[in-house]
Amino acid sequence: METLLEIRDLTKSFHLYHVGKHIRAVENVGIQLKEGEFVGITGKSGSGKSTILKCIYGTYRIEQGSIFYHSKRFGPINLAEASNRQMLYLRKHEIGYVSQFLNVMPRTTARQLVKQAILEMGNDHDRAERETENILSHFELDPELWDSYPTTFSGGEKLRLNIARAMVKKPRLLLLDEPTASLDHESKIKVKLLIEQLMKEGTTMLGIFHDLEFMNDLCDREYNMQNGVFSPVATSSSSA
């Protein structure tokens, strides 16, 4: 398998001017993901886990290190130096991101959100409509909500919609920031089933979890974050 993503010496800090504090979020993080791998990151809240994903996705600019991604469109590219135009393309066509929060355009329905994601991948309207209904049904979102605005949804419904919108695009690289937070057990099972399906289709995944036990049998490797320091965790799959 070829390497899809390689992070080298990633360092990111924040300066809180109003209190005169300098916080080092992550320090000298290094990780390599091969195509089709699923790597999990655990750690306490505030340990720097989400910062890694946001640096990959371009939400945060890094101050040190590099993030090499093997793009289908651009070839090998350092995401730390990518242009805004390149990052917009990658987010639309190659790199997906699932967060705990749903940020959407106002007056856009759940159906429109998911359908638009499918259309962006070059599919026709009929296929987009079918796949939209299939994945909304998979996550058991009430059909009466499909043409409603997500601002009226519960936290769990918003999270399920966010996952559906990201996964339906079948990205080459999928970043998962607490994808099972606030979900009940049945909804977690549905997330797991889709992750298994995407893995079979070759999607590479990097996921953050407070407790990795639920996804343990899917993960190829696990890492732990403590105070911005990144370290591998021995697992049965990695030691096999």
PDB file of C-alpha atoms in Angstrom:
ATOM      1  CA  MET A   1       0.000   0.000   0.000  1.00  0.00           C
ATOM      2  CA  GLU A   2       1.179   3.498  -0.815  1.00  0.00           C
ATOM      3  CA  THR A   3       1.381   6.272   1.748  1.00  0.00           C
ATOM      4  CA  LEU A   4      -1.581   8.634   1.441  1.00  0.00           C
ATOM      5  CA  LEU A   5      -0.781  11.015   4.317  1.00  0.00           C
ATOM      6  CA  GLU A   6       2.428  11.730   6.203  1.00  0.00           C
ATOM      7  CA  ILE A   7       2.748  14.284   8.989  1.00  0.00           C
ATOM      8  CA  ARG A   8       6.248  15.320  10.015  1.00  0.00           C
ATOM      9  CA  ASP A   9       7.164  17.325  13.138  1.00  0.00           C
ATOM     10  CA  LEU A  10       3.779  19.064  13.305  1.00  0.00           C
ATOM     11  CA  THR A  11       3.742  21.840  15.907  1.00  0.00           C
ATOM     12  CA  LYS A  12       0.901  24.237  16.598  1.00  0.00           C
ATOM     13  CA  SER A  13       0.366  26.707  19.412  1.00  0.00           C
ATOM     14  CA  PHE A  14      -2.097  29.442  20.281  1.00  0.00           C
ATOM     15  CA  HIS A  15      -1.536  32.801  21.914  1.00  0.00           C
ATOM     16  CA  LEU A  16      -4.364  34.014  24.145  1.00  0.00           C
ATOM     17  CA  TYR A  17      -3.761  37.738  24.056  1.00  0.00           C
ATOM     18  CA  HIS A  18      -6.509  38.695  26.477  1.00  0.00           C
ATOM     19  CA  VAL A  19      -4.866  36.673  29.263  1.00  0.00           C
ATOM     20  CA  GLY A  20      -1.282  36.802  28.010  1.00  0.00           C
ATOM     21  CA  LYS A  21      -0.975  33.025  27.660  1.00  0.00           C
ATOM     22  CA  HIS A  22       0.868  30.919  25.091  1.00  0.00           C
ATOM     23  CA  ILE A  23      -0.502  27.379  24.727  1.00  0.00           C
ATOM     24  CA  ARG A  24       1.334  24.643  22.849  1.00  0.00           C
ATOM     25  CA  ALA A  25      -1.475  22.471  21.406  1.00  0.00           C
ATOM     26  CA  VAL A  26       0.644  19.842  19.628  1.00  0.00           C
ATOM     27  CA  GLU A  27       4.384  19.374  19.487  1.00  0.00           C
ATOM     28  CA  ASN A  28       6.496  17.442  16.962  1.00  0.00           C
ATOM     29  CA  VAL A  29       3.664  15.127  15.928  1.00  0.00           C
ATOM     30  CA  GLY A  30       4.560  12.534  13.313  1.00  0.00           C
ATOM     31  CA  ILE A  31       2.294   9.939  11.723  1.00  0.00           C
ATOM     32  CA  GLN A  32       2.012   8.068   8.444  1.00  0.00           C
ATOM     33  CA  LEU A  33      -1.206   6.655   6.970  1.00  0.00           C
ATOM     34  CA  LYS A  34      -1.178   4.174   4.146  1.00  0.00           C
ATOM     35  CA  GLU A  35      -4.071   3.886   1.716  1.00  0.00           C
ATOM     36  CA  GLY A  36      -7.044   2.098   3.277  1.00  0.00           C
ATOM     37  CA  GLU A  37      -5.826   2.330   6.890  1.00  0.00           C
ATOM     38  CA  PHE A  38      -7.998   3.371   9.821  1.00  0.00           C
ATOM     39  CA  VAL A  39      -5.984   5.028  12.593  1.00  0.00           C
ATOM     40  CA  GLY A  40      -7.518   6.099  15.905  1.00  0.00           C
ATOM     41  CA  ILE A  41      -6.382   8.841  18.286  1.00  0.00           C
ATOM     42  CA  THR A  42      -7.431   8.902  21.936  1.00  0.00           C
ATOM     43  CA  GLY A  43      -6.802  11.351  24.752  1.00  0.00           C
ATOM     44  CA  LYS A  44      -8.482  13.648  27.227  1.00  0.00           C
ATOM     45  CA  SER A  45     -10.358  16.774  26.168  1.00  0.00           C
ATOM     46  CA  GLY A  46      -7.925  19.594  25.493  1.00  0.00           C
ATOM     47  CA  SER A  47      -4.991  17.266  24.796  1.00  0.00           C
ATOM     48  CA  GLY A  48      -4.613  18.505  21.189  1.00  0.00           C
ATOM     49  CA  LYS A  49      -6.393  15.761  19.234  1.00  0.00           C
ATOM     50  CA  SER A  50      -8.726  17.982  17.207  1.00  0.00           C
ATOM     51  CA  THR A  51      -5.878  20.361  16.406  1.00  0.00           C
ATOM     52  CA  ILE A  52      -4.212  17.651  14.315  1.00  0.00           C
ATOM     53  CA  LEU A  53      -7.331  17.139  12.185  1.00  0.00           C
ATOM     54  CA  LYS A  54      -7.893  20.866  11.758  1.00  0.00           C
ATOM     55  CA  CYS A  55      -4.300  21.331  10.592  1.00  0.00           C
ATOM     56  CA  ILE A  56      -4.796  18.581   7.986  1.00  0.00           C
ATOM     57  CA  TYR A  57      -8.100  20.084   6.846  1.00  0.00           C
ATOM     58  CA  GLY A  58      -6.600  23.567   6.650  1.00  0.00           C
ATOM     59  CA  THR A  59      -8.767  25.128   9.358  1.00  0.00           C
ATOM     60  CA  TYR A  60      -5.577  25.886  11.298  1.00  0.00           C
ATOM     61  CA  ARG A  61      -2.301  26.995   9.770  1.00  0.00           C
ATOM     62  CA  ILE A  62       0.679  25.222  11.292  1.00  0.00           C
ATOM     63  CA  GLU A  63       3.769  27.027  12.546  1.00  0.00           C
ATOM     64  CA  GLN A  64       6.220  24.150  12.088  1.00  0.00           C
ATOM     65  CA  GLY A  65       6.385  20.844  10.243  1.00  0.00           C
ATOM     66  CA  SER A  66       4.731  19.475   7.119  1.00  0.00           C
ATOM     67  CA  ILE A  67       1.639  17.517   6.085  1.00  0.00           C
ATOM     68  CA  PHE A  68       2.188  15.604   2.867  1.00  0.00           C
ATOM     69  CA  TYR A  69      -0.927  14.286   1.132  1.00  0.00           C
ATOM     70  CA  HIS A  70      -0.938  12.284  -2.102  1.00  0.00           C
ATOM     71  CA  SER A  71      -3.750  13.972  -3.997  1.00  0.00           C
ATOM     72  CA  LYS A  72      -5.476  12.354  -6.940  1.00  0.00           C
ATOM     73  CA  ARG A  73      -5.667  15.762  -8.624  1.00  0.00           C
ATOM     74  CA  PHE A  74      -2.455  17.507  -7.544  1.00  0.00           C
ATOM     75  CA  GLY A  75      -0.128  14.591  -6.787  1.00  0.00           C
ATOM     76  CA  PRO A  76       2.071  14.891  -3.655  1.00  0.00           C
ATOM     77  CA  ILE A  77       1.225  18.173  -1.948  1.00  0.00           C
ATOM     78  CA  ASN A  78       2.241  19.758   1.348  1.00  0.00           C
ATOM     79  CA  LEU A  79      -1.087  20.838   2.847  1.00  0.00           C
ATOM     80  CA  ALA A  80       0.749  23.295   5.067  1.00  0.00           C
ATOM     81  CA  GLU A  81       1.686  25.230   1.910  1.00  0.00           C
ATOM     82  CA  ALA A  82      -1.404  24.576  -0.221  1.00  0.00           C
ATOM     83  CA  SER A  83      -3.296  27.541  -1.644  1.00  0.00           C
ATOM     84  CA  ASN A  84      -6.855  28.332  -0.594  1.00  0.00           C
ATOM     85  CA  ARG A  85      -8.037  27.228  -4.023  1.00  0.00           C
ATOM     86  CA  GLN A  86      -6.295  23.874  -3.695  1.00  0.00           C
ATOM     87  CA  MET A  87      -7.714  23.308  -0.205  1.00  0.00           C
ATOM     88  CA  LEU A  88     -11.237  24.151  -1.368  1.00  0.00           C
ATOM     89  CA  TYR A  89     -10.907  21.585  -4.150  1.00  0.00           C
ATOM     90  CA  LEU A  90      -9.565  18.912  -1.802  1.00  0.00           C
ATOM     91  CA  ARG A  91     -12.356  19.502   0.729  1.00  0.00           C
ATOM     92  CA  LYS A  92     -14.964  19.234  -1.995  1.00  0.00           C
ATOM     93  CA  HIS A  93     -13.573  16.180  -3.791  1.00  0.00           C
ATOM     94  CA  GLU A  94     -11.005  14.264  -1.731  1.00  0.00           C
ATOM     95  CA  ILE A  95     -10.924  15.006   2.008  1.00  0.00           C
ATOM     96  CA  GLY A  96     -13.984  14.696   4.238  1.00  0.00           C
ATOM     97  CA  TYR A  97     -14.379  15.978   7.784  1.00  0.00           C
ATOM     98  CA  VAL A  98     -16.945  14.976  10.413  1.00  0.00           C
ATOM     99  CA  SER A  99     -17.084  17.175  13.501  1.00  0.00           C
ATOM    100  CA  GLN A 100     -19.394  17.173  16.500  1.00  0.00           C
ATOM    101  CA  PHE A 101     -20.977  20.375  15.205  1.00  0.00           C
ATOM    102  CA  LEU A 102     -23.082  21.061  12.132  1.00  0.00           C
ATOM    103  CA  ASN A 103     -22.410  24.351  10.357  1.00  0.00           C
ATOM    104  CA  VAL A 104     -24.730  24.856   7.405  1.00  0.00           C
ATOM    105  CA  MET A 105     -26.030  27.572   5.164  1.00  0.00           C
ATOM    106  CA  PRO A 106     -29.264  29.067   6.482  1.00  0.00           C
ATOM    107  CA  ARG A 107     -32.533  27.949   4.905  1.00  0.00           C
ATOM    108  CA  THR A 108     -30.973  24.753   3.542  1.00  0.00           C
ATOM    109  CA  THR A 109     -32.821  21.520   4.261  1.00  0.00           C
ATOM    110  CA  ALA A 110     -31.282  18.224   5.341  1.00  0.00           C
ATOM    111  CA  ARG A 111     -32.124  16.696   1.956  1.00  0.00           C
ATOM    112  CA  GLN A 112     -30.503  19.596   0.090  1.00  0.00           C
ATOM    113  CA  LEU A 113     -27.328  19.371   2.193  1.00  0.00           C
ATOM    114  CA  VAL A 114     -26.737  15.715   1.456  1.00  0.00           C
ATOM    115  CA  LYS A 115     -27.835  15.933  -2.185  1.00  0.00           C
ATOM    116  CA  GLN A 116     -25.485  18.844  -2.831  1.00  0.00           C
ATOM    117  CA  ALA A 117     -22.582  16.838  -1.430  1.00  0.00           C
ATOM    118  CA  ILE A 118     -23.329  14.039  -3.911  1.00  0.00           C
ATOM    119  CA  LEU A 119     -23.751  16.426  -6.844  1.00  0.00           C
ATOM    120  CA  GLU A 120     -20.340  17.954  -6.069  1.00  0.00           C
ATOM    121  CA  MET A 121     -18.796  14.572  -6.868  1.00  0.00           C
ATOM    122  CA  GLY A 122     -20.170  14.736 -10.427  1.00  0.00           C
ATOM    123  CA  ASN A 123     -23.241  12.527 -10.019  1.00  0.00           C
ATOM    124  CA  ASP A 124     -26.535  13.265 -11.785  1.00  0.00           C
ATOM    125  CA  HIS A 125     -29.655  14.457  -9.953  1.00  0.00           C
ATOM    126  CA  ASP A 126     -31.478  11.116 -10.059  1.00  0.00           C
ATOM    127  CA  ARG A 127     -28.579   9.251  -8.486  1.00  0.00           C
ATOM    128  CA  ALA A 128     -28.050  12.048  -5.964  1.00  0.00           C
ATOM    129  CA  GLU A 129     -31.697  11.838  -4.919  1.00  0.00           C
ATOM    130  CA  ARG A 130     -31.545   8.042  -4.508  1.00  0.00           C
ATOM    131  CA  GLU A 131     -28.327   8.073  -2.496  1.00  0.00           C
ATOM    132  CA  THR A 132     -29.585  10.942  -0.344  1.00  0.00           C
ATOM    133  CA  GLU A 133     -32.708   9.031   0.636  1.00  0.00           C
ATOM    134  CA  ASN A 134     -30.716   5.834   1.188  1.00  0.00           C
ATOM    135  CA  ILE A 135     -28.251   7.364   3.637  1.00  0.00           C
ATOM    136  CA  LEU A 136     -30.847   9.446   5.484  1.00  0.00           C
ATOM    137  CA  SER A 137     -32.850   6.238   5.904  1.00  0.00           C
ATOM    138  CA  HIS A 138     -29.729   4.376   7.039  1.00  0.00           C
ATOM    139  CA  PHE A 139     -29.274   6.845   9.882  1.00  0.00           C
ATOM    140  CA  GLU A 140     -32.982   6.671  10.674  1.00  0.00           C
ATOM    141  CA  LEU A 141     -33.620  10.367  10.294  1.00  0.00           C
ATOM    142  CA  ASP A 142     -37.400  10.737  10.252  1.00  0.00           C
ATOM    143  CA  PRO A 143     -38.534  11.369   6.626  1.00  0.00           C
ATOM    144  CA  GLU A 144     -40.603  14.259   7.982  1.00  0.00           C
ATOM    145  CA  LEU A 145     -37.280  15.969   8.832  1.00  0.00           C
ATOM    146  CA  TRP A 146     -35.702  15.562   5.397  1.00  0.00           C
ATOM    147  CA  ASP A 147     -37.167  18.795   4.073  1.00  0.00           C
ATOM    148  CA  SER A 148     -36.738  20.667   7.358  1.00  0.00           C
ATOM    149  CA  TYR A 149     -33.936  23.020   8.382  1.00  0.00           C
ATOM    150  CA  PRO A 150     -31.267  21.343  10.573  1.00  0.00           C
ATOM    151  CA  THR A 151     -31.339  24.258  13.004  1.00  0.00           C
ATOM    152  CA  THR A 152     -34.484  22.635  14.418  1.00  0.00           C
ATOM    153  CA  PHE A 153     -32.798  19.231  14.918  1.00  0.00           C
ATOM    154  CA  SER A 154     -31.628  17.738  18.202  1.00  0.00           C
ATOM    155  CA  GLY A 155     -27.897  17.362  18.838  1.00  0.00           C
ATOM    156  CA  GLY A 156     -27.949  13.684  17.890  1.00  0.00           C
ATOM    157  CA  GLU A 157     -29.912  14.349  14.700  1.00  0.00           C
ATOM    158  CA  LYS A 158     -27.461  17.062  13.661  1.00  0.00           C
ATOM    159  CA  LEU A 159     -24.525  14.737  14.244  1.00  0.00           C
ATOM    160  CA  ARG A 160     -26.122  11.936  12.200  1.00  0.00           C
ATOM    161  CA  LEU A 161     -26.770  14.381   9.362  1.00  0.00           C
ATOM    162  CA  ASN A 162     -23.174  15.618   9.530  1.00  0.00           C
ATOM    163  CA  ILE A 163     -21.875  12.055   9.289  1.00  0.00           C
ATOM    164  CA  ALA A 164     -24.252  11.243   6.430  1.00  0.00           C
ATOM    165  CA  ARG A 165     -23.164  14.309   4.458  1.00  0.00           C
ATOM    166  CA  ALA A 166     -19.451  13.475   4.800  1.00  0.00           C
ATOM    167  CA  MET A 167     -19.662   9.718   4.257  1.00  0.00           C
ATOM    168  CA  VAL A 168     -21.955   9.835   1.228  1.00  0.00           C
ATOM    169  CA  LYS A 169     -19.135  11.474  -0.761  1.00  0.00           C
ATOM    170  CA  LYS A 170     -16.869   8.462  -0.141  1.00  0.00           C
ATOM    171  CA  PRO A 171     -13.753  10.635   0.206  1.00  0.00           C
ATOM    172  CA  ARG A 172     -10.219   9.315  -0.235  1.00  0.00           C
ATOM    173  CA  LEU A 173      -9.347  10.597   3.256  1.00  0.00           C
ATOM    174  CA  LEU A 174     -11.953  10.941   6.000  1.00  0.00           C
ATOM    175  CA  LEU A 175     -11.217  12.837   9.230  1.00  0.00           C
ATOM    176  CA  LEU A 176     -13.498  11.883  12.112  1.00  0.00           C
ATOM    177  CA  ASP A 177     -13.670  14.189  15.131  1.00  0.00           C
ATOM    178  CA  GLU A 178     -15.641  12.294  17.794  1.00  0.00           C
ATOM    179  CA  PRO A 179     -18.063  10.790  15.227  1.00  0.00           C
ATOM    180  CA  THR A 180     -20.025   8.866  17.861  1.00  0.00           C
ATOM    181  CA  ALA A 181     -20.332  11.647  20.455  1.00  0.00           C
ATOM    182  CA  SER A 182     -23.909  12.085  21.738  1.00  0.00           C
ATOM    183  CA  LEU A 183     -25.156   9.124  19.675  1.00  0.00           C
ATOM    184  CA  ASP A 184     -27.117   6.230  21.133  1.00  0.00           C
ATOM    185  CA  HIS A 185     -25.883   2.659  20.714  1.00  0.00           C
ATOM    186  CA  GLU A 186     -28.014   1.908  17.639  1.00  0.00           C
ATOM    187  CA  SER A 187     -26.764   5.037  15.862  1.00  0.00           C
ATOM    188  CA  LYS A 188     -23.170   4.119  16.731  1.00  0.00           C
ATOM    189  CA  ILE A 189     -23.697   0.717  15.109  1.00  0.00           C
ATOM    190  CA  LYS A 190     -24.860   2.453  11.928  1.00  0.00           C
ATOM    191  CA  VAL A 191     -21.762   4.656  11.916  1.00  0.00           C
ATOM    192  CA  LYS A 192     -19.606   1.575  12.356  1.00  0.00           C
ATOM    193  CA  LEU A 193     -21.327  -0.222   9.465  1.00  0.00           C
ATOM    194  CA  LEU A 194     -20.651   2.708   7.137  1.00  0.00           C
ATOM    195  CA  ILE A 195     -17.023   2.909   8.274  1.00  0.00           C
ATOM    196  CA  GLU A 196     -16.636  -0.785   7.490  1.00  0.00           C
ATOM    197  CA  GLN A 197     -18.153  -0.222   4.050  1.00  0.00           C
ATOM    198  CA  LEU A 198     -15.892   2.744   3.314  1.00  0.00           C
ATOM    199  CA  MET A 199     -12.859   0.745   4.430  1.00  0.00           C
ATOM    200  CA  LYS A 200     -13.763  -2.013   1.960  1.00  0.00           C
ATOM    201  CA  GLU A 201     -13.980   0.637  -0.746  1.00  0.00           C
ATOM    202  CA  GLY A 202     -10.519   1.974   0.122  1.00  0.00           C
ATOM    203  CA  THR A 203     -11.189   5.130   2.160  1.00  0.00           C
ATOM    204  CA  THR A 204      -8.354   6.048   4.525  1.00  0.00           C
ATOM    205  CA  MET A 205      -9.497   7.301   7.934  1.00  0.00           C
ATOM    206  CA  LEU A 206      -8.041   9.181  10.883  1.00  0.00           C
ATOM    207  CA  GLY A 207     -10.455   9.322  13.801  1.00  0.00           C
ATOM    208  CA  ILE A 208     -10.552  10.916  17.252  1.00  0.00           C
ATOM    209  CA  PHE A 209     -12.268   9.107  20.107  1.00  0.00           C
ATOM    210  CA  HIS A 210     -12.449   9.554  23.874  1.00  0.00           C
ATOM    211  CA  ASP A 211     -12.924   5.797  24.145  1.00  0.00           C
ATOM    212  CA  LEU A 212     -11.720   3.707  21.229  1.00  0.00           C
ATOM    213  CA  GLU A 213     -13.223   0.442  22.483  1.00  0.00           C
ATOM    214  CA  PHE A 214     -16.245   0.728  20.178  1.00  0.00           C
ATOM    215  CA  MET A 215     -14.025   1.001  17.063  1.00  0.00           C
ATOM    216  CA  ASN A 216     -11.171  -1.139  18.340  1.00  0.00           C
ATOM    217  CA  ASP A 217     -11.720  -4.069  15.992  1.00  0.00           C
ATOM    218  CA  LEU A 218     -11.606  -1.682  13.003  1.00  0.00           C
ATOM    219  CA  CYS A 219      -8.462   0.281  13.869  1.00  0.00           C
ATOM    220  CA  ASP A 220      -5.141  -0.682  12.347  1.00  0.00           C
ATOM    221  CA  ARG A 221      -3.258   1.463  14.844  1.00  0.00           C
ATOM    222  CA  GLU A 222      -3.945   3.663  17.857  1.00  0.00           C
ATOM    223  CA  TYR A 223      -2.171   6.752  19.132  1.00  0.00           C
ATOM    224  CA  ASN A 224      -2.636   8.663  22.368  1.00  0.00           C
ATOM    225  CA  MET A 225      -2.368  12.408  22.964  1.00  0.00           C
ATOM    226  CA  GLN A 226      -1.280  13.827  26.319  1.00  0.00           C
ATOM    227  CA  ASN A 227      -0.565  17.542  26.671  1.00  0.00           C
ATOM    228  CA  GLY A 228       0.205  17.865  22.963  1.00  0.00           C
ATOM    229  CA  VAL A 229       2.566  14.881  22.911  1.00  0.00           C
ATOM    230  CA  PHE A 230       1.735  12.087  20.469  1.00  0.00           C
ATOM    231  CA  SER A 231       2.641   8.459  21.162  1.00  0.00           C
ATOM    232  CA  PRO A 232       1.715   5.072  19.641  1.00  0.00           C
ATOM    233  CA  VAL A 233      -0.337   2.559  21.646  1.00  0.00           C
ATOM    234  CA  ALA A 234       0.262  -1.159  21.317  1.00  0.00           C
ATOM    235  CA  THR A 235      -2.867  -2.946  20.013  1.00  0.00           C
ATOM    236  CA  SER A 236      -3.650  -6.509  19.105  1.00  0.00           C
ATOM    237  CA  SER A 237      -4.015  -5.574  15.422  1.00  0.00           C
ATOM    238  CA  SER A 238      -0.700  -3.736  15.310  1.00  0.00           C
ATOM    239  CA  SER A 239       1.151  -6.498  17.084  1.00  0.00           C
ATOM    240  CA  ALA A 240      -0.309  -9.283  14.913  1.00  0.00           C
TER     241      ALA A 240
END
